[in-house]
PDB file of C-alpha atoms in Angstrom:
ATOM      1  CA  SER A 954      39.096-196.877 353.707  1.00  0.00           C
ATOM      2  CA  ILE A 955      38.549-194.071 356.182  1.00  0.00           C
ATOM      3  CA  ALA A 956      37.668-191.507 353.533  1.00  0.00           C
ATOM      4  CA  SER A 957      35.507-193.739 351.352  1.00  0.00           C
ATOM      5  CA  ALA A 958      33.443-194.799 354.369  1.00  0.00           C
ATOM      6  CA  ASP A 959      33.344-191.202 355.701  1.00  0.00           C
ATOM      7  CA  MET A 960      33.969-192.619 359.181  1.00  0.00           C
ATOM      8  CA  ASP A 961      32.790-190.808 362.258  1.00  0.00           C
ATOM      9  CA  LEU A 962      35.059-190.629 365.314  1.00  0.00           C
ATOM     10  CA  ASN A 963      33.826-193.918 366.829  1.00  0.00           C
ATOM     11  CA  GLN A 964      34.269-195.801 363.561  1.00  0.00           C
ATOM     12  CA  LEU A 965      37.700-194.214 363.085  1.00  0.00           C
ATOM     13  CA  GLU A 966      38.822-195.283 366.552  1.00  0.00           C
ATOM     14  CA  ALA A 967      37.642-198.863 366.000  1.00  0.00           C
ATOM     15  CA  PHE A 968      39.274-199.021 362.553  1.00  0.00           C
ATOM     16  CA  LEU A 969      42.614-197.666 363.771  1.00  0.00           C
ATOM     17  CA  THR A 970      42.601-199.966 366.795  1.00  0.00           C
ATOM     18  CA  ALA A 971      42.100-202.946 364.491  1.00  0.00           C
ATOM     19  CA  GLN A 972      44.932-201.708 362.265  1.00  0.00           C
ATOM     20  CA  THR A 973      47.337-201.465 365.210  1.00  0.00           C
ATOM     21  CA  LYS A 974      46.508-205.015 366.330  1.00  0.00           C
ATOM     22  CA  LYS A 975      46.944-206.487 362.860  1.00  0.00           C
ATOM     23  CA  GLN A 976      50.316-208.081 362.171  1.00  0.00           C
ATOM     24  CA  GLY A 977      52.294-205.727 359.958  1.00  0.00           C
ATOM     25  CA  GLY A 978      49.805-202.965 360.705  1.00  0.00           C
ATOM     26  CA  ILE A 979      50.414-199.441 361.928  1.00  0.00           C
ATOM     27  CA  THR A 980      51.894-198.272 365.215  1.00  0.00           C
ATOM     28  CA  SER A 981      49.970-196.439 367.923  1.00  0.00           C
ATOM     29  CA  ASP A 982      51.808-193.226 367.053  1.00  0.00           C
ATOM     30  CA  GLN A 983      50.835-193.572 363.400  1.00  0.00           C
ATOM     31  CA  ALA A 984      47.219-194.204 364.421  1.00  0.00           C
ATOM     32  CA  ALA A 985      47.244-191.045 366.544  1.00  0.00           C
ATOM     33  CA  VAL A 986      48.587-188.959 363.639  1.00  0.00           C
ATOM     34  CA  ILE A 987      46.003-190.396 361.225  1.00  0.00           C
ATOM     35  CA  ALA A 988      43.201-189.743 363.725  1.00  0.00           C
ATOM     36  CA  LYS A 989      44.312-186.143 364.268  1.00  0.00           C
ATOM     37  CA  PHE A 990      44.622-185.540 360.513  1.00  0.00           C
ATOM     38  CA  TRP A 991      41.164-187.031 359.858  1.00  0.00           C
ATOM     39  CA  LYS A 992      39.564-184.963 362.618  1.00  0.00           C
ATOM     40  CA  ASN A 993      41.067-181.748 361.214  1.00  0.00           C
ATOM     41  CA  HIS A 994      40.468-182.414 357.511  1.00  0.00           C
ATOM     42  CA  ARG A 995      37.429-184.702 357.329  1.00  0.00           C
ATOM     43  CA  ALA A 996      35.087-182.138 355.752  1.00  0.00           C
ATOM     44  CA  GLN A 997      37.602-181.079 353.093  1.00  0.00           C
ATOM     45  CA  ILE A 998      38.463-184.683 352.184  1.00  0.00           C
ATOM     46  CA  HIS A 999      34.790-185.653 351.966  1.00  0.00           C
ATOM     47  CA  GLU A1000      33.968-182.644 349.759  1.00  0.00           C
ATOM     48  CA  SER A1001      36.938-183.403 347.503  1.00  0.00           C
ATOM     49  CA  LEU A1002      35.823-187.019 347.028  1.00  0.00           C
ATOM     50  CA  ILE A1003      32.293-185.899 346.182  1.00  0.00           C
ATOM     51  CA  SER A1004      33.490-183.352 343.624  1.00  0.00           C
ATOM     52  CA  GLN A1005      35.769-185.953 341.989  1.00  0.00           C
ATOM     53  CA  SER A1006      32.944-188.461 341.684  1.00  0.00           C
ATOM     54  CA  ARG A1007      30.460-186.094 340.001  1.00  0.00           C
ATOM     55  CA  TRP A1008      30.034-185.773 336.281  1.00  0.00           C
ATOM     56  CA  ASP A1009      30.529-182.388 334.682  1.00  0.00           C
ATOM     57  CA  HIS A1010      26.896-182.431 333.638  1.00  0.00           C
ATOM     58  CA  VAL A1011      23.904-182.927 335.895  1.00  0.00           C
ATOM     59  CA  LEU A1012      20.349-183.930 335.131  1.00  0.00           C
ATOM     60  CA  LYS A1013      18.268-180.740 335.127  1.00  0.00           C
ATOM     61  CA  ASN A1014      14.969-182.042 333.836  1.00  0.00           C
ATOM     62  CA  MET A1015      13.398-185.302 332.720  1.00  0.00           C
ATOM     63  CA  ASN A1016      10.141-185.971 330.867  1.00  0.00           C
ATOM     64  CA  TRP A1017       8.785-189.367 329.937  1.00  0.00           C
ATOM     65  CA  ARG A1018       5.702-190.990 328.526  1.00  0.00           C
ATOM     66  CA  VAL A1019       4.518-194.373 327.325  1.00  0.00           C
ATOM     67  CA  ASP A1020       2.698-194.526 323.989  1.00  0.00           C
ATOM     68  CA  LEU A1021       0.585-197.379 322.669  1.00  0.00           C
ATOM     69  CA  LYS A1022       0.369-197.943 318.942  1.00  0.00           C
ATOM     70  CA  SER A1023      -3.269-198.072 317.835  1.00  0.00           C
ATOM     71  CA  GLN A1024      -2.959-198.439 314.067  1.00  0.00           C
ATOM     72  CA  LEU A1025      -0.464-200.615 312.225  1.00  0.00           C
ATOM     73  CA  ARG A1026      -0.384-202.894 309.223  1.00  0.00           C
ATOM     74  CA  HIS A1027       0.095-206.011 311.342  1.00  0.00           C
ATOM     75  CA  ILE A1028      -2.378-206.779 314.115  1.00  0.00           C
ATOM     76  CA  ASP A1029       0.322-208.271 316.414  1.00  0.00           C
ATOM     77  CA  GLN A1030       2.028-204.858 316.704  1.00  0.00           C
ATOM     78  CA  ILE A1031      -1.064-203.027 317.983  1.00  0.00           C
ATOM     79  CA  ASN A1032      -0.957-201.999 321.644  1.00  0.00           C
ATOM     80  CA  THR A1033       2.822-202.394 321.768  1.00  0.00           C
ATOM     81  CA  PRO A1034       4.079-199.956 324.411  1.00  0.00           C
ATOM     82  CA  VAL A1035       6.840-197.540 323.450  1.00  0.00           C
ATOM     83  CA  ALA A1036       8.626-195.510 326.132  1.00  0.00           C
ATOM     84  CA  ILE A1037       9.869-192.051 325.225  1.00  0.00           C
ATOM     85  CA  VAL A1038      12.343-190.405 327.611  1.00  0.00           C
ATOM     86  CA  GLU A1039      13.692-186.856 327.287  1.00  0.00           C
ATOM     87  CA  MET A1040      16.558-185.788 329.557  1.00  0.00           C
ATOM     88  CA  GLU A1041      17.979-182.265 329.814  1.00  0.00           C
ATOM     89  CA  LEU A1042      21.577-182.021 331.006  1.00  0.00           C
ATOM     90  CA  GLY A1043      23.302-178.919 332.293  1.00  0.00           C
ATOM     91  CA  LYS A1044      26.670-177.930 333.683  1.00  0.00           C
ATOM     92  CA  ASN A1045      27.209-178.525 337.380  1.00  0.00           C
ATOM     93  CA  GLY A1046      26.464-175.357 339.335  1.00  0.00           C
ATOM     94  CA  GLN A1047      24.586-173.597 336.513  1.00  0.00           C
TER      95      GLN A1047
END
């Protein structure tokens, strides 16, 4: 919960306080250890979660347009919009 919410120090303190008051929760000593660990490793944990959640490929470029058909055999198909989307993917970091 702490890592997924990327809690700041005030949020962390409130969260750990609630966990110590909850029946079957953590002790004050455990809360202190968790708080110290989070303060020392927050940036690394956050960066690790971000890198795990990214795809290998990233969107490098996107082009799109909407075409209208002007000539067809059947009159009910004229002016039917058609969307054309072109996406270029590339490796992350390249």
